[in-house]
Amino acid sequence: MKKNFLNTFKTPFFYYIESYGCQMNISDTEIIISILSKNGFLLTNNLKKAHIILLNTCAIRKKAEQSIKNRLDNLRYLKSNNQKIPLFGILGCLSKSEKYSNLIDFSIGPNSYRRIPDIIRLVMMNDEKKIKSILLSENQNETYESISPSPSIKKITTFLSITRGCDNMCTFCIVPFTRGRERSSSPYSIIKECENLYEKGYKEVTLLGQNVDSYLWFGGGLKKQIKKIDNNNEKIIDFSKLLDLLASKIPFMRIRFSTSNPHDMSDKVIEVISKHSNICKHIHLPVQSGSNKILKLMNRKYTREKYLSLIQKIKSIIPECSISHDIITGFCNEEEEDHLETISLMNKVKYDYGYMFSYSPRPGTYAYKKLKDNVPENIKKRRLKEIIDLQRIHSIFRMKKYLGTIQEVLIEGKSKKNNQDWYGRNTQNIVVVFPKKLSKIGETVFVKIINCTSATLIGRIDD
Ligand code: 5AD
Ligand code: SF4
């Protein structure tokens, strides 16, 4: 059926895909490429040659949404005079939002990617009824665990989703609505996939999830279906057991993970990270705010004090561990004293780096419906600038500690600035740039650090 459909075109059926947003979206794009190529579609990076143009979108902030709208406006010229081809498809989180462009032929959410080939076929046949019924029968348990991601370019490092969806319901966040309830892939499929990746030449895998520390395998299905967690049940695999298993089974693969919600990070996870040299010493631990009042309004389920004691625990067990953050400024009811609490928390932690945003209300979330977006835009921007400037000072402080040290770096590729230099990262996830000499991509080398900026270490390999 699928082959017949594609054979109705004289030339092969080409698709073009662009990815926006988080690492999970980039990883999902690799799954989509895998699904489409198994169904006979051919990937092209030439927009003009494409019969289908796919945008894998992000809805996390208003800005992300705006950049997709602008991109669609730029691409409009490709489809003049009401012609059918190219088809425009919106994938990912934005597909769930209201229809915002008459250019779009179909929208497919993060749980329905297996149906993309069917939907394209039905769109070509104008079968609106069947498309609707497919989209209504979304699989809320989908983990894509049987599908090996197909990257469009050869790389040394890759991502693998181990949990999907999120049950945390932070009041500002749209993810639980766009990606659904939390579920975990089976540990057996994760281990098998990582072994596969290692055999294919990958040297580093980042385990992905909106909240990886909440990973829990008890035979499949949604996490909310497990009533009570029996810690002595050998069959139940939590994140610490998964990390331990993976690190032992594939000892030469570097393992990273992201994102950790402070509420869910256990002591056992910290111990497993410290035990294995192939688990990278970096934790992305979004705090969002340093004020207890705001954390409560955000429904983050931890306090400033709990967060700081978690940081202390991490640093006491793994002193070399780097910590990064996400912070939102100007959330509903944030007053100057709350902002100062965030600044004081940053001063206590002195993060290695971080991602900072000003709050944008997302339709459908609790905050959008029940709280007032009452911090004026100019104040949000001023507070954002203050924390960005402070983070820069802290980043430089952390980077200077590497000066004169020897760092173990996995070479990932050519430096963007200088063709004669490699770039790679150390275990703390800090980018290191250095002259190539005789080293090759994929090798782990020891680099002496001689200089730094706020985001990059500059080094050399001694003979
Ligand atoms: N406004 C601003 N930032 C947001 N984030 C998530 N939702 C919003 C929002 N509505 C940020 C959080 C999260 C990161 C991925 O994006 O800091 O950790
Ligand atoms: Fe969103 Fe909170 Fe889940 Fe992160 S943990 S995806 S911020 S709801």
mmCIF file of N, CA and C in Angstrom, residues 125-247:
data_model
loop_
_atom_site.group_PDB
_atom_site.id
_atom_site.type_symbol
_atom_site.label_atom_id
_atom_site.label_comp_id
_atom_site.label_asym_id
_atom_site.label_seq_id
_atom_site.Cartn_x
_atom_site.Cartn_y
_atom_site.Cartn_z
ATOM 1 N N MET A 125 -4.558 12.023 -0.507
ATOM 2 C CA MET A 125 -5.860 11.538 -1.001
ATOM 3 C C MET A 125 -7.015 12.396 -0.497
ATOM 4 N N ASN A 126 -6.713 13.474 0.220
ATOM 5 C CA ASN A 126 -7.742 14.347 0.808
ATOM 6 C C ASN A 126 -8.706 13.603 1.721
ATOM 7 N N ASP A 127 -8.226 12.574 2.435
ATOM 8 C CA ASP A 127 -9.125 11.789 3.287
ATOM 9 C C ASP A 127 -9.155 12.363 4.714
ATOM 10 N N GLU A 128 -9.841 13.498 4.857
ATOM 11 C CA GLU A 128 -9.872 14.229 6.142
ATOM 12 C C GLU A 128 -10.399 13.365 7.292
ATOM 13 N N LYS A 129 -11.400 12.526 6.974
ATOM 14 C CA LYS A 129 -12.065 11.735 8.009
ATOM 15 C C LYS A 129 -11.080 10.768 8.676
ATOM 16 N N LYS A 130 -10.311 10.060 7.818
ATOM 17 C CA LYS A 130 -9.354 9.079 8.366
ATOM 18 C C LYS A 130 -8.232 9.784 9.116
ATOM 19 N N ILE A 131 -7.812 10.945 8.620
ATOM 20 C CA ILE A 131 -6.740 11.688 9.310
ATOM 21 C C ILE A 131 -7.205 12.015 10.719
ATOM 22 N N LYS A 132 -8.431 12.518 10.829
ATOM 23 C CA LYS A 132 -8.968 12.885 12.149
ATOM 24 C C LYS A 132 -8.979 11.686 13.074
ATOM 25 N N SER A 133 -9.430 10.521 12.543
ATOM 26 C CA SER A 133 -9.542 9.362 13.427
ATOM 27 C C SER A 133 -8.149 8.887 13.863
ATOM 28 N N ILE A 134 -7.146 8.998 12.980
ATOM 29 C CA ILE A 134 -5.772 8.626 13.380
ATOM 30 C C ILE A 134 -5.295 9.552 14.490
ATOM 31 N N LEU A 135 -5.518 10.856 14.311
ATOM 32 C CA LEU A 135 -5.000 11.812 15.292
ATOM 33 C C LEU A 135 -5.711 11.670 16.631
ATOM 34 N N LEU A 136 -6.973 11.237 16.603
ATOM 35 C CA LEU A 136 -7.706 11.059 17.858
ATOM 36 C C LEU A 136 -7.233 9.813 18.611
ATOM 37 N N SER A 137 -6.663 8.850 17.853
ATOM 38 C CA SER A 137 -6.259 7.608 18.520
ATOM 39 C C SER A 137 -4.782 7.665 18.924
ATOM 40 N N GLU A 138 -4.333 8.834 19.377
ATOM 41 C CA GLU A 138 -2.941 9.020 19.821
ATOM 42 C C GLU A 138 -2.569 7.996 20.900
ATOM 43 N N ASN A 139 -1.358 7.416 20.782
ATOM 44 C CA ASN A 139 -0.909 6.420 21.749
ATOM 45 C C ASN A 139 -0.174 7.099 22.914
ATOM 46 N N GLN A 140 -0.887 7.241 24.038
ATOM 47 C CA GLN A 140 -0.326 7.952 25.204
ATOM 48 C C GLN A 140 0.836 7.196 25.843
ATOM 49 N N ASN A 141 0.980 5.878 25.497
ATOM 50 C CA ASN A 141 2.065 5.076 26.086
ATOM 51 C C ASN A 141 3.298 5.039 25.198
ATOM 52 N N GLU A 142 3.271 5.732 24.066
ATOM 53 C CA GLU A 142 4.341 5.621 23.066
ATOM 54 C C GLU A 142 5.706 5.961 23.667
ATOM 55 N N THR A 143 6.698 5.064 23.424
ATOM 56 C CA THR A 143 8.075 5.365 23.850
ATOM 57 C C THR A 143 9.061 5.290 22.676
ATOM 58 N N TYR A 144 8.632 4.797 21.530
ATOM 59 C CA TYR A 144 9.471 4.616 20.328
ATOM 60 C C TYR A 144 10.668 3.718 20.614
ATOM 61 N N GLU A 145 10.531 2.828 21.625
ATOM 62 C CA GLU A 145 11.733 2.100 22.029
ATOM 63 C C GLU A 145 12.213 1.092 20.989
ATOM 64 N N SER A 146 11.361 0.696 20.031
ATOM 65 C CA SER A 146 11.841 -0.276 19.037
ATOM 66 C C SER A 146 12.474 0.416 17.826
ATOM 67 N N ILE A 147 12.493 1.747 17.839
ATOM 68 C CA ILE A 147 12.998 2.463 16.656
ATOM 69 C C ILE A 147 14.381 3.046 16.937
ATOM 70 N N SER A 148 15.366 2.631 16.136
ATOM 71 C CA SER A 148 16.719 3.196 16.299
ATOM 72 C C SER A 148 16.779 4.546 15.625
ATOM 73 N N PRO A 149 17.234 5.586 16.350
ATOM 74 C CA PRO A 149 17.309 6.910 15.721
ATOM 75 C C PRO A 149 18.280 6.906 14.538
ATOM 76 N N SER A 150 17.944 7.658 13.470
ATOM 77 C CA SER A 150 18.846 7.780 12.304
ATOM 78 C C SER A 150 19.319 9.219 12.199
ATOM 79 N N PRO A 151 20.530 9.517 12.658
ATOM 80 C CA PRO A 151 20.990 10.902 12.539
ATOM 81 C C PRO A 151 21.229 11.265 11.079
ATOM 82 N N SER A 152 21.018 12.544 10.715
ATOM 83 C CA SER A 152 21.203 12.944 9.318
ATOM 84 C C SER A 152 22.683 13.153 9.012
ATOM 85 N N ILE A 153 23.507 13.377 10.054
ATOM 86 C CA ILE A 153 24.950 13.462 9.818
ATOM 87 C C ILE A 153 25.690 12.537 10.793
ATOM 88 N N LYS A 154 26.858 12.100 10.388
ATOM 89 C CA LYS A 154 27.632 11.179 11.236
ATOM 90 C C LYS A 154 28.208 11.945 12.426
ATOM 91 N N LYS A 155 27.982 11.387 13.614
ATOM 92 C CA LYS A 155 28.469 12.069 14.823
ATOM 93 C C LYS A 155 29.118 11.061 15.763
ATOM 94 N N ILE A 156 29.730 11.597 16.801
ATOM 95 C CA ILE A 156 30.405 10.779 17.818
ATOM 96 C C ILE A 156 29.536 10.694 19.066
ATOM 97 N N THR A 157 28.712 11.742 19.251
ATOM 98 C CA THR A 157 27.844 11.794 20.436
ATOM 99 C C THR A 157 26.387 11.784 19.975
ATOM 100 N N THR A 158 25.534 11.226 20.819
ATOM 101 C CA THR A 158 24.123 11.204 20.429
ATOM 102 C C THR A 158 23.214 11.241 21.656
ATOM 103 N N PHE A 159 21.920 11.349 21.391
ATOM 104 C CA PHE A 159 20.913 11.402 22.461
ATOM 105 C C PHE A 159 20.014 10.178 22.385
ATOM 106 N N LEU A 160 19.506 9.761 23.537
ATOM 107 C CA LEU A 160 18.531 8.669 23.557
ATOM 108 C C LEU A 160 17.469 8.989 24.612
ATOM 109 N N SER A 161 16.225 9.050 24.179
ATOM 110 C CA SER A 161 15.147 9.346 25.151
ATOM 111 C C SER A 161 14.853 8.119 25.985
ATOM 112 N N ILE A 162 14.826 8.284 27.301
ATOM 113 C CA ILE A 162 14.513 7.136 28.177
ATOM 114 C C ILE A 162 13.177 7.324 28.892
ATOM 115 N N THR A 163 12.763 8.588 29.037
ATOM 116 C CA THR A 163 11.403 8.825 29.535
ATOM 117 C C THR A 163 10.756 9.833 28.598
ATOM 118 N N ARG A 164 9.445 9.772 28.535
ATOM 119 C CA ARG A 164 8.697 10.751 27.738
ATOM 120 C C ARG A 164 7.556 11.296 28.571
ATOM 121 N N GLY A 165 7.173 12.527 28.257
ATOM 122 C CA GLY A 165 6.087 13.166 28.993
ATOM 123 C C GLY A 165 6.561 13.599 30.367
ATOM 124 N N CYS A 166 5.663 14.187 31.133
ATOM 125 C CA CYS A 166 6.036 14.646 32.472
ATOM 126 C C CYS A 166 4.786 14.730 33.333
ATOM 127 N N ASP A 167 4.929 14.261 34.592
ATOM 128 C CA ASP A 167 3.797 14.311 35.523
ATOM 129 C C ASP A 167 3.948 15.450 36.527
ATOM 130 N N ASN A 168 4.993 16.257 36.391
ATOM 131 C CA ASN A 168 5.293 17.206 37.455
ATOM 132 C C ASN A 168 4.368 18.412 37.537
ATOM 133 N N MET A 169 3.831 18.804 36.396
ATOM 134 C CA MET A 169 2.870 19.901 36.390
ATOM 135 C C MET A 169 3.391 21.184 37.037
ATOM 136 N N CYS A 170 4.596 21.580 36.658
ATOM 137 C CA CYS A 170 5.053 22.913 37.058
ATOM 138 C C CYS A 170 4.064 23.894 36.420
ATOM 139 N N THR A 171 3.661 24.902 37.160
ATOM 140 C CA THR A 171 2.499 25.675 36.708
ATOM 141 C C THR A 171 2.765 26.511 35.453
ATOM 142 N N PHE A 172 4.062 26.763 35.137
ATOM 143 C CA PHE A 172 4.389 27.577 33.962
ATOM 144 C C PHE A 172 4.542 26.743 32.694
ATOM 145 N N CYS A 173 4.563 25.412 32.836
ATOM 146 C CA CYS A 173 5.118 24.571 31.762
ATOM 147 C C CYS A 173 4.063 23.875 30.914
ATOM 148 N N ILE A 174 4.284 23.924 29.615
ATOM 149 C CA ILE A 174 3.314 23.369 28.665
ATOM 150 C C ILE A 174 3.587 21.895 28.350
ATOM 151 N N VAL A 175 4.789 21.412 28.757
ATOM 152 C CA VAL A 175 5.208 20.053 28.362
ATOM 153 C C VAL A 175 4.202 18.954 28.733
ATOM 154 N N PRO A 176 3.662 18.936 29.968
ATOM 155 C CA PRO A 176 2.726 17.860 30.288
ATOM 156 C C PRO A 176 1.509 17.842 29.348
ATOM 157 N N PHE A 177 1.200 19.003 28.763
ATOM 158 C CA PHE A 177 0.037 19.068 27.865
ATOM 159 C C PHE A 177 0.410 18.672 26.434
ATOM 160 N N THR A 178 1.635 18.982 26.016
ATOM 161 C CA THR A 178 2.000 18.668 24.631
ATOM 162 C C THR A 178 2.568 17.255 24.506
ATOM 163 N N ARG A 179 3.275 16.796 25.541
ATOM 164 C CA ARG A 179 3.939 15.492 25.435
ATOM 165 C C ARG A 179 3.249 14.401 26.250
ATOM 166 N N GLY A 180 2.286 14.777 27.074
ATOM 167 C CA GLY A 180 1.477 13.781 27.783
ATOM 168 C C GLY A 180 2.073 13.318 29.099
ATOM 169 N N ARG A 181 1.495 12.237 29.622
ATOM 170 C CA ARG A 181 1.884 11.718 30.932
ATOM 171 C C ARG A 181 3.212 10.969 30.827
ATOM 172 N N GLU A 182 3.862 10.880 31.985
ATOM 173 C CA GLU A 182 5.208 10.313 32.005
ATOM 174 C C GLU A 182 5.214 8.789 31.848
ATOM 175 N N ARG A 183 6.102 8.293 31.005
ATOM 176 C CA ARG A 183 6.336 6.843 30.886
ATOM 177 C C ARG A 183 7.802 6.610 30.565
ATOM 178 N N SER A 184 8.275 5.404 30.895
ATOM 179 C CA SER A 184 9.703 5.095 30.735
ATOM 180 C C SER A 184 9.879 3.967 29.724
ATOM 181 N N SER A 185 10.981 4.016 28.981
ATOM 182 C CA SER A 185 11.304 2.901 28.063
ATOM 183 C C SER A 185 11.869 1.753 28.884
ATOM 184 N N SER A 186 11.800 0.548 28.314
ATOM 185 C CA SER A 186 12.307 -0.605 29.067
ATOM 186 C C SER A 186 13.836 -0.530 29.175
ATOM 187 N N PRO A 187 14.385 -0.939 30.322
ATOM 188 C CA PRO A 187 15.849 -0.891 30.491
ATOM 189 C C PRO A 187 16.547 -1.800 29.477
ATOM 190 N N TYR A 188 15.864 -2.896 29.103
ATOM 191 C CA TYR A 188 16.486 -3.835 28.151
ATOM 192 C C TYR A 188 16.660 -3.147 26.796
ATOM 193 N N SER A 189 15.622 -2.408 26.361
ATOM 194 C CA SER A 189 15.744 -1.746 25.051
ATOM 195 C C SER A 189 16.769 -0.610 25.133
ATOM 196 N N ILE A 190 16.859 0.065 26.288
ATOM 197 C CA ILE A 190 17.836 1.162 26.419
ATOM 198 C C ILE A 190 19.264 0.595 26.356
ATOM 199 N N ILE A 191 19.493 -0.505 27.085
ATOM 200 C CA ILE A 191 20.837 -1.098 27.086
ATOM 201 C C ILE A 191 21.194 -1.595 25.681
ATOM 202 N N LYS A 192 20.206 -2.259 25.054
ATOM 203 C CA LYS A 192 20.460 -2.792 23.700
ATOM 204 C C LYS A 192 20.787 -1.648 22.732
ATOM 205 N N GLU A 193 20.015 -0.573 22.829
ATOM 206 C CA GLU A 193 20.225 0.562 21.923
ATOM 207 C C GLU A 193 21.600 1.201 22.170
ATOM 208 N N CYS A 194 21.973 1.310 23.442
ATOM 209 C CA CYS A 194 23.293 1.907 23.744
ATOM 210 C C CYS A 194 24.414 1.004 23.244
ATOM 211 N N GLU A 195 24.244 -0.317 23.380
ATOM 212 C CA GLU A 195 25.267 -1.246 22.852
ATOM 213 C C GLU A 195 25.381 -1.097 21.339
ATOM 214 N N ASN A 196 24.208 -0.982 20.695
ATOM 215 C CA ASN A 196 24.154 -0.750 19.237
ATOM 216 C C ASN A 196 24.902 0.508 18.856
ATOM 217 N N LEU A 197 24.629 1.575 19.608
ATOM 218 C CA LEU A 197 25.254 2.872 19.317
ATOM 219 C C LEU A 197 26.762 2.758 19.455
ATOM 220 N N TYR A 198 27.203 2.051 20.496
ATOM 221 C CA TYR A 198 28.649 1.907 20.717
ATOM 222 C C TYR A 198 29.290 1.139 19.550
ATOM 223 N N GLU A 199 28.584 0.069 19.131
ATOM 224 C CA GLU A 199 29.112 -0.702 17.989
ATOM 225 C C GLU A 199 29.176 0.143 16.722
ATOM 226 N N LYS A 200 28.235 1.085 16.591
ATOM 227 C CA LYS A 200 28.235 1.944 15.394
ATOM 228 C C LYS A 200 29.304 3.027 15.463
ATOM 229 N N GLY A 201 29.990 3.150 16.598
ATOM 230 C CA GLY A 201 31.089 4.122 16.681
ATOM 231 C C GLY A 201 30.793 5.327 17.566
ATOM 232 N N TYR A 202 29.602 5.368 18.174
ATOM 233 C CA TYR A 202 29.324 6.487 19.088
ATOM 234 C C TYR A 202 30.146 6.313 20.364
ATOM 235 N N LYS A 203 30.631 7.442 20.889
ATOM 236 C CA LYS A 203 31.469 7.379 22.084
ATOM 237 C C LYS A 203 30.780 8.008 23.299
ATOM 238 N N GLU A 204 29.659 8.651 23.043
ATOM 239 C CA GLU A 204 28.959 9.319 24.165
ATOM 240 C C GLU A 204 27.459 9.313 23.886
ATOM 241 N N VAL A 205 26.680 8.975 24.922
ATOM 242 C CA VAL A 205 25.223 9.044 24.775
ATOM 243 C C VAL A 205 24.651 9.895 25.914
ATOM 244 N N THR A 206 23.722 10.771 25.582
ATOM 245 C CA THR A 206 23.026 11.547 26.616
ATOM 246 C C THR A 206 21.616 10.978 26.762
ATOM 247 N N LEU A 207 21.309 10.474 27.947
ATOM 248 C CA LEU A 207 19.975 9.927 28.211
ATOM 249 C C LEU A 207 19.027 11.092 28.453
ATOM 250 N N LEU A 208 17.940 11.104 27.716
ATOM 251 C CA LEU A 208 17.059 12.274 27.777
ATOM 252 C C LEU A 208 15.711 11.974 28.400
ATOM 253 N N GLY A 209 15.187 12.989 29.052
ATOM 254 C CA GLY A 209 13.820 12.942 29.552
ATOM 255 C C GLY A 209 13.512 14.298 30.137
ATOM 256 N N GLN A 210 12.245 14.650 30.225
ATOM 257 C CA GLN A 210 11.901 15.918 30.860
ATOM 258 C C GLN A 210 12.340 15.883 32.316
ATOM 259 N N ASN A 211 12.403 14.657 32.856
ATOM 260 C CA ASN A 211 12.738 14.482 34.256
ATOM 261 C C ASN A 211 13.334 13.084 34.421
ATOM 262 N N VAL A 212 14.608 12.912 34.024
ATOM 263 C CA VAL A 212 15.192 11.560 33.962
ATOM 264 C C VAL A 212 15.240 10.865 35.326
ATOM 265 N N ASP A 213 15.397 11.647 36.375
ATOM 266 C CA ASP A 213 15.512 11.038 37.710
ATOM 267 C C ASP A 213 14.234 10.348 38.147
ATOM 268 N N SER A 214 13.172 10.653 37.449
ATOM 269 C CA SER A 214 11.894 10.043 37.770
ATOM 270 C C SER A 214 11.697 8.733 36.986
ATOM 271 N N TYR A 215 12.727 8.338 36.219
ATOM 272 C CA TYR A 215 12.662 7.092 35.431
ATOM 273 C C TYR A 215 12.242 5.931 36.329
ATOM 274 N N LEU A 216 11.291 5.144 35.866
ATOM 275 C CA LEU A 216 10.852 3.984 36.646
ATOM 276 C C LEU A 216 10.284 2.950 35.705
ATOM 277 N N TRP A 217 10.888 1.754 35.753
ATOM 278 C CA TRP A 217 10.391 0.662 34.906
ATOM 279 C C TRP A 217 9.793 -0.418 35.779
ATOM 280 N N PHE A 218 8.546 -0.710 35.515
ATOM 281 C CA PHE A 218 7.873 -1.766 36.283
ATOM 282 C C PHE A 218 7.077 -2.641 35.328
ATOM 283 N N GLY A 219 7.529 -2.657 34.053
ATOM 284 C CA GLY A 219 6.859 -3.519 33.073
ATOM 285 C C GLY A 219 6.143 -2.743 31.988
ATOM 286 N N GLY A 220 6.222 -1.435 32.005
ATOM 287 C CA GLY A 220 5.613 -0.643 30.927
ATOM 288 C C GLY A 220 4.403 0.133 31.392
ATOM 289 N N GLY A 221 3.922 1.032 30.531
ATOM 290 C CA GLY A 221 2.736 1.829 30.849
ATOM 291 C C GLY A 221 3.086 3.148 31.503
ATOM 292 N N LEU A 222 2.046 3.887 31.878
ATOM 293 C CA LEU A 222 2.243 5.210 32.458
ATOM 294 C C LEU A 222 2.695 5.101 33.913
ATOM 295 N N LYS A 223 3.538 6.054 34.335
ATOM 296 C CA LYS A 223 4.052 6.006 35.707
ATOM 297 C C LYS A 223 2.932 6.145 36.732
ATOM 298 N N LYS A 224 1.921 6.934 36.395
ATOM 299 C CA LYS A 224 0.840 7.158 37.371
ATOM 300 C C LYS A 224 0.080 5.872 37.696
ATOM 301 N N GLN A 225 0.265 4.818 36.841
ATOM 302 C CA GLN A 225 -0.456 3.569 37.085
ATOM 303 C C GLN A 225 0.158 2.741 38.209
ATOM 304 N N ILE A 226 1.415 3.049 38.566
ATOM 305 C CA ILE A 226 2.021 2.293 39.663
ATOM 306 C C ILE A 226 1.581 2.947 40.981
ATOM 307 N N LYS A 227 0.941 2.158 41.831
ATOM 308 C CA LYS A 227 0.310 2.739 43.017
ATOM 309 C C LYS A 227 1.342 3.046 44.098
ATOM 310 N N LYS A 228 2.107 2.025 44.473
ATOM 311 C CA LYS A 228 3.045 2.214 45.574
ATOM 312 C C LYS A 228 4.380 1.603 45.153
ATOM 313 N N ILE A 229 5.454 2.332 45.353
ATOM 314 C CA ILE A 229 6.743 1.802 44.901
ATOM 315 C C ILE A 229 7.358 0.945 45.996
ATOM 316 N N ASP A 230 7.603 -0.329 45.645
ATOM 317 C CA ASP A 230 8.223 -1.245 46.604
ATOM 318 C C ASP A 230 9.726 -1.271 46.303
ATOM 319 N N ASN A 231 10.510 -0.596 47.139
ATOM 320 C CA ASN A 231 11.939 -0.450 46.875
ATOM 321 C C ASN A 231 12.700 -1.776 46.868
ATOM 322 N N ASN A 232 12.097 -2.814 47.497
ATOM 323 C CA ASN A 232 12.798 -4.096 47.548
ATOM 324 C C ASN A 232 12.478 -4.987 46.357
ATOM 325 N N ASN A 233 11.559 -4.516 45.527
ATOM 326 C CA ASN A 233 11.186 -5.321 44.367
ATOM 327 C C ASN A 233 12.302 -5.255 43.316
ATOM 328 N N GLU A 234 12.976 -6.417 43.140
ATOM 329 C CA GLU A 234 14.135 -6.479 42.231
ATOM 330 C C GLU A 234 13.758 -6.122 40.801
ATOM 331 N N LYS A 235 12.493 -6.388 40.459
ATOM 332 C CA LYS A 235 12.084 -6.202 39.071
ATOM 333 C C LYS A 235 11.921 -4.728 38.724
ATOM 334 N N ILE A 236 11.773 -3.886 39.742
ATOM 335 C CA ILE A 236 11.585 -2.462 39.476
ATOM 336 C C ILE A 236 12.948 -1.807 39.263
ATOM 337 N N ILE A 237 13.075 -1.120 38.133
ATOM 338 C CA ILE A 237 14.349 -0.448 37.839
ATOM 339 C C ILE A 237 14.124 1.056 37.923
ATOM 340 N N ASP A 238 14.848 1.708 38.831
ATOM 341 C CA ASP A 238 14.750 3.171 38.903
ATOM 342 C C ASP A 238 15.961 3.784 38.186
ATOM 343 N N PHE A 239 16.095 5.099 38.231
ATOM 344 C CA PHE A 239 17.155 5.744 37.447
ATOM 345 C C PHE A 239 18.542 5.341 37.918
ATOM 346 N N SER A 240 18.706 5.174 39.246
ATOM 347 C CA SER A 240 20.046 4.818 39.736
ATOM 348 C C SER A 240 20.431 3.426 39.240
ATOM 349 N N LYS A 241 19.463 2.498 39.250
ATOM 350 C CA LYS A 241 19.771 1.138 38.776
ATOM 351 C C LYS A 241 20.048 1.160 37.276
ATOM 352 N N LEU A 242 19.290 1.949 36.547
ATOM 353 C CA LEU A 242 19.498 2.021 35.094
ATOM 354 C C LEU A 242 20.902 2.542 34.783
ATOM 355 N N LEU A 243 21.293 3.626 35.459
ATOM 356 C CA LEU A 243 22.620 4.206 35.229
ATOM 357 C C LEU A 243 23.716 3.195 35.572
ATOM 358 N N ASP A 244 23.531 2.519 36.697
ATOM 359 C CA ASP A 244 24.520 1.547 37.169
ATOM 360 C C ASP A 244 24.687 0.417 36.149
ATOM 361 N N LEU A 245 23.540 -0.094 35.662
ATOM 362 C CA LEU A 245 23.565 -1.181 34.676
ATOM 363 C C LEU A 245 24.267 -0.749 33.398
ATOM 364 N N LEU A 246 23.857 0.419 32.902
ATOM 365 C CA LEU A 246 24.403 0.915 31.631
ATOM 366 C C LEU A 246 25.904 1.150 31.728
ATOM 367 N N ALA A 247 26.318 1.823 32.807
ATOM 368 C CA ALA A 247 27.735 2.175 32.955
ATOM 369 C C ALA A 247 28.589 0.926 33.071
#
